[in-house]
Coordinates of C-alpha atoms in Angstrom, one line a residue:
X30 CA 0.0 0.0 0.0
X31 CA 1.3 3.9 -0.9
X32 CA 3.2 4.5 2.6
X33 CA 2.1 7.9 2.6
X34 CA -1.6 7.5 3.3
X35 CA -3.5 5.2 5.8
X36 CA -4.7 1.5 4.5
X37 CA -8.2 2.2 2.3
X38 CA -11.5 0.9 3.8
X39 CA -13.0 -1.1 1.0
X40 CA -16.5 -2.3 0.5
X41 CA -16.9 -4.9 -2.0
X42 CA -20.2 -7.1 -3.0
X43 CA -21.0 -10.1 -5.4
X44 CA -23.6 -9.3 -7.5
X45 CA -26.2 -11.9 -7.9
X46 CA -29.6 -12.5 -9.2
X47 CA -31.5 -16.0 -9.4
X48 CA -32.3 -15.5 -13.0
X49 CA -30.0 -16.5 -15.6
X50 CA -30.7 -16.7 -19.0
X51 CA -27.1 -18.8 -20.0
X52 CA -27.4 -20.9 -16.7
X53 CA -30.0 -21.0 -15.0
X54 CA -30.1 -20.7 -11.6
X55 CA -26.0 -20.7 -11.2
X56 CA -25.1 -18.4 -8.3
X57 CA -27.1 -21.5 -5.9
X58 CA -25.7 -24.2 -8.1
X59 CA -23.6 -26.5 -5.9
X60 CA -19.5 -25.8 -7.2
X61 CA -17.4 -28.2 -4.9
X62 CA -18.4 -27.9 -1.4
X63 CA -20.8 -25.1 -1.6
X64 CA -23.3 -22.5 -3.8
X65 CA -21.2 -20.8 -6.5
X66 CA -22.0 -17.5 -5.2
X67 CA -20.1 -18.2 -1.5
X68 CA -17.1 -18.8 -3.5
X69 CA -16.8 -15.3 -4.0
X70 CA -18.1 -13.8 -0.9
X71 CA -16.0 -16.5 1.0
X72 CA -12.6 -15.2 -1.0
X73 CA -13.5 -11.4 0.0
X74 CA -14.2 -12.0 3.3
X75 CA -10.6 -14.2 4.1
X76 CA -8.4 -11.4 2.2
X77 CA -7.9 -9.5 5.1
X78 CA -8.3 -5.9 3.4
X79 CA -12.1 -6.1 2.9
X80 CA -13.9 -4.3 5.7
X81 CA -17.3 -5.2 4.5
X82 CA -18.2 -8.0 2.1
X83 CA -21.4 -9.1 0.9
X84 CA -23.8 -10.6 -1.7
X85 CA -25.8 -7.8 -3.5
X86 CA -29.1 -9.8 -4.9
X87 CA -32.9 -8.9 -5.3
X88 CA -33.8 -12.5 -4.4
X89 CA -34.6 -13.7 -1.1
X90 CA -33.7 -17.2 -1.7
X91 CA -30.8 -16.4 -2.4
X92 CA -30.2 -14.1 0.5
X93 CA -31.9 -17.2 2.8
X94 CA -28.8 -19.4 1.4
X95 CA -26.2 -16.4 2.1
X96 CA -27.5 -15.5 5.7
X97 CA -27.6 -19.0 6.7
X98 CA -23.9 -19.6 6.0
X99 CA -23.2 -16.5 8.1
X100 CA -22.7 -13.9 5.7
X101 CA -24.0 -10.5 4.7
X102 CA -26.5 -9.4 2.1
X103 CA -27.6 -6.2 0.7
X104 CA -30.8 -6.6 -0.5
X105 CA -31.5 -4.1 -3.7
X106 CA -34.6 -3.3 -5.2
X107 CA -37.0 -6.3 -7.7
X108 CA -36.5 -3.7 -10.5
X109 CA -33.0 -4.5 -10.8
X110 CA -33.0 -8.6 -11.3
X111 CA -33.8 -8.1 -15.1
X112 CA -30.6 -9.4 -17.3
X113 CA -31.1 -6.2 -19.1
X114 CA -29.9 -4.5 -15.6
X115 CA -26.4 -3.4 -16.5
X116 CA -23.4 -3.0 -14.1
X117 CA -23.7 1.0 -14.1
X118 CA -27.0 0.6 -12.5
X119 CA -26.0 -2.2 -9.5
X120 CA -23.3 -0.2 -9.1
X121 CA -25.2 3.3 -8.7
X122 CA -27.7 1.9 -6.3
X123 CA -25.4 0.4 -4.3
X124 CA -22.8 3.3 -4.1
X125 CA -25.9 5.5 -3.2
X126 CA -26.5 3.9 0.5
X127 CA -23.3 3.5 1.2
X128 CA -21.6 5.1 4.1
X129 CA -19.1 7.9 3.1
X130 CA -16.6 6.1 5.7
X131 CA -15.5 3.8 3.2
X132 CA -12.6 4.9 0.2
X133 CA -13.2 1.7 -2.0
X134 CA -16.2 0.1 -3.3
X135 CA -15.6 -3.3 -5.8
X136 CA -17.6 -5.7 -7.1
X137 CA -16.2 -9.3 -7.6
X138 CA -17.4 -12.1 -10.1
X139 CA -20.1 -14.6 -8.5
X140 CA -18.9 -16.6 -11.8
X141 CA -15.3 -16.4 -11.0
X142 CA -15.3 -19.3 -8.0
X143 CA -11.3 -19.7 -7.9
X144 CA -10.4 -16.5 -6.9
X145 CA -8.3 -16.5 -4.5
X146 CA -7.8 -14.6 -1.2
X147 CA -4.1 -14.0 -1.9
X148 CA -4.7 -12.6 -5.7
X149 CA -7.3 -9.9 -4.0
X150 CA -5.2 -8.4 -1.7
X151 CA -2.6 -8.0 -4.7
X152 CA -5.1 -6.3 -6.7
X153 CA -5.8 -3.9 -4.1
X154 CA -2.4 -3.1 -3.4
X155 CA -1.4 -3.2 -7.0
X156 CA -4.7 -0.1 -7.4
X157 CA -3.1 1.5 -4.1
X158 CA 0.4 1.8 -6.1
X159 CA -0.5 2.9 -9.0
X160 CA -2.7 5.4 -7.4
X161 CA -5.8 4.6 -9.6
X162 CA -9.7 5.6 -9.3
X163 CA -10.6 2.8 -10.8
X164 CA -9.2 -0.5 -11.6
X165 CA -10.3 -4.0 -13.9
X166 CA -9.3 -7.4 -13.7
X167 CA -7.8 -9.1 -17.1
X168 CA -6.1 -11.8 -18.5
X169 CA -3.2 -11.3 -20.7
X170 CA -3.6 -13.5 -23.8
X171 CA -0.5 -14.0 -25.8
X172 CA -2.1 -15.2 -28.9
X173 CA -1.9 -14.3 -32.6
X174 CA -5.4 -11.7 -32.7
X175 CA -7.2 -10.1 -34.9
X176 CA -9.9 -7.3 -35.3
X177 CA -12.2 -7.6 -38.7
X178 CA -9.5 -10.0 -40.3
X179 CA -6.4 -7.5 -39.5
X180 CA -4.0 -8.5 -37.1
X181 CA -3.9 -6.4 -33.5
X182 CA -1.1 -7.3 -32.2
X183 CA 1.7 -8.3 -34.7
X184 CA 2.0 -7.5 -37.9
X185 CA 2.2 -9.7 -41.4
X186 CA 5.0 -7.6 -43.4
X187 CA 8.2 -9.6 -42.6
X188 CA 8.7 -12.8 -40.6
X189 CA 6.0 -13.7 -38.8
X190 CA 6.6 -13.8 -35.1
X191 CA 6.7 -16.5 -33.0
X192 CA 3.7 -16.5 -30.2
X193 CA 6.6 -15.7 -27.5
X194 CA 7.2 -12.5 -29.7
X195 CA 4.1 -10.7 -29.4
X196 CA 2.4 -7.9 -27.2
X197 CA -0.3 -9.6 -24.8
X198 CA -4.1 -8.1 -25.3
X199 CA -5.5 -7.0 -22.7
X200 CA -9.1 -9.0 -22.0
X201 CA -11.1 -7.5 -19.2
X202 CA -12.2 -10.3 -17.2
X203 CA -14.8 -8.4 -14.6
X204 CA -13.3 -10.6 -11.8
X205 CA -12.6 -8.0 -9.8
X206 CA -13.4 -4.3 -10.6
X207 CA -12.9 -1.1 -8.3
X208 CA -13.8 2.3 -7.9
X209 CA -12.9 5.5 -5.5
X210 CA -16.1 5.9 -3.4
X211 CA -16.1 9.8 -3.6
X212 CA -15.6 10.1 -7.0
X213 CA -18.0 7.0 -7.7
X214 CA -20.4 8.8 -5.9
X215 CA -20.0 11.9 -7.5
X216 CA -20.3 10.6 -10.9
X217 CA -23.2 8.7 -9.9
X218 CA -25.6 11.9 -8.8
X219 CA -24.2 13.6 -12.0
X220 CA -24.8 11.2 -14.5
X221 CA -26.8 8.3 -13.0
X222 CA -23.8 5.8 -13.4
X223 CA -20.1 5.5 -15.2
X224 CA -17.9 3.1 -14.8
X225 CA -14.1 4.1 -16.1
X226 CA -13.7 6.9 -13.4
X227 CA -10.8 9.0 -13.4
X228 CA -7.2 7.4 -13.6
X229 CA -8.2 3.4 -14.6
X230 CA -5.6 0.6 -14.5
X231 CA -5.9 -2.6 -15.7
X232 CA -4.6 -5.5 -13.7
X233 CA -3.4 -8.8 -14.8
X234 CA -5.2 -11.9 -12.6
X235 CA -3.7 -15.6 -13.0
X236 CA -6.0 -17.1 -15.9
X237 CA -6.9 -19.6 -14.1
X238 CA -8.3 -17.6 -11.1
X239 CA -10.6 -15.3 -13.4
X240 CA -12.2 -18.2 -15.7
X241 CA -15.4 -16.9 -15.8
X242 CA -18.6 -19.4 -15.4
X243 CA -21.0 -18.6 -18.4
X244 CA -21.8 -22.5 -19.4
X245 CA -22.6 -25.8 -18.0
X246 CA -19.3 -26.6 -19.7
X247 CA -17.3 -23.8 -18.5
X248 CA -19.2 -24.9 -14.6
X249 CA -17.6 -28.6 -15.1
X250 CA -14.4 -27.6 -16.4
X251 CA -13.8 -24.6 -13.1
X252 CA -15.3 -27.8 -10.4
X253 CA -12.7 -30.0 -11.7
X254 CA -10.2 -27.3 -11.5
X255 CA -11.4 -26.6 -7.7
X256 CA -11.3 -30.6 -6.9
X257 CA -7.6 -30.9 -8.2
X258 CA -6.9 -28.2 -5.7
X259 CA -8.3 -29.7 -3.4
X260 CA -6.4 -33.0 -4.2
X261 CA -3.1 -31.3 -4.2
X262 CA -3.5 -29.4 -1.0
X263 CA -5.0 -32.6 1.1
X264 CA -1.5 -34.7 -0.4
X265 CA 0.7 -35.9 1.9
X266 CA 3.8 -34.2 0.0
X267 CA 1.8 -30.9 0.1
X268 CA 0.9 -31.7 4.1
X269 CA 4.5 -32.0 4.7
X270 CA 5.7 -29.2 2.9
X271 CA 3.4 -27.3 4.8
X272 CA 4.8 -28.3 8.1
X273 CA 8.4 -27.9 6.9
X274 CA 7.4 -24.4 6.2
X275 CA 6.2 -23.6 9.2
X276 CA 8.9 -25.6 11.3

């Protein structure tokens, strides 16, 4: 964090809504050991630099399933459960009721289940550093790409380069985004809702942490992801490395 300022009190939420036109019903779907949306909220709320963490939904089912495994729900108006709702408007109501002690508000991917505690805190710190207003998640991708047929990041006159070569594009993955809460809130009573606020940095995630759930496909590929994990931290070897560690 920038030495010359006191640690940022940060407010972050997973947005949720029972309706889903791609997969239905996905933020209660069962993803390893618990609802796909607790992934999330569990992953704020063990990073240590999150003051308040919770799940922002409409529904009360889904709030039921949230407060019954302890955690915290802001519950926002029916009128905003529509998929046509976009992230602008979540964001404006919820930056609206929020106390003016907070410097931070974020909004973390129910979708993105292997996020880990670890990667948040960089993010934060990496926004802190670069002294940013508002900051996305995204995944470098080091691949050949192109934009209507031309080629975006290498070019075809001389020897074609080698994928090691080339620039990485930038993809925003909406793991993670974050906003300064004053200037959030100011933008918010002059223009309803804006997202790229001020100075915006882009930070890179692990790929593998910001996969992003959209398909039953995508849902089974991320679970066995999350089960090898789980395989590889329960090992022997990985118990006993563990121990050495701390020894």
């Amino acid at each position: 964090m920038n030495p010359q300022s006191r640690l940022p009190r940060i407010a972050a939420y997973v947005p949720a809504r029972i309706a889903s036109k791609r997969l239905p019903r996905n933020a209660l779907r069962q993803f390893g050991d618990k609802p796909l949306v607790l992934h999330a909220l569990d992953a704020l709320s063990s990073s240590g630099v999150v003051q308040r963490a919770e799940v922002n939904t409409e529904s009360e089912e889904i709030a039921s399933v949230i407060e019954s495994a302890g955690g915290r729900v802001y519950r926002r108006d029916a009128k905003l459960a529509a998929d046509s709702v976009s992230t602008e408007e979540i964001l404006a109501d919820y930056v609206r009721q929020l106390p003016c002690s907070y410097d931070i508000v974020a909004a973390v991917n129910p979708t993105s289940p292997l996020l880990r505690p670890e990667t948040i805190r960089r993010f934060f710190s990496e926004m802190d550093r670069r002294a940013a207003d508002t900051a996305f998640s995204v995944t470098l991708l080091q691949k050949h790409c192109l934009l209507d047929g031309k080629p975006v990041n290498y070019t075809i006159d001389g020897a074609h380069p080698s994928t090691a070569e080339i620039m990485p594009i930038q993809m925003i993955n909406w793991a993670i985004t974050a906003w300064r809460l004053p200037l959030a809130r100011e933008r918010v009573e002059e223009r309803g809702s804006s997202l790229y606020l001020g100075s915006v940095a882009f930070i890179p995630l692990p790929c593998q942490e910001a996969f992003d759930i959209d398909t039953i496909e995508e849902f089974e590929i991320a679970e066995a992801v999350w089960r090898y994990r789980q395989d590889i931290q329960s090992s022997p070897l990985c118990r006993k490395h563990a121990d050495d560690s701390v020894a």
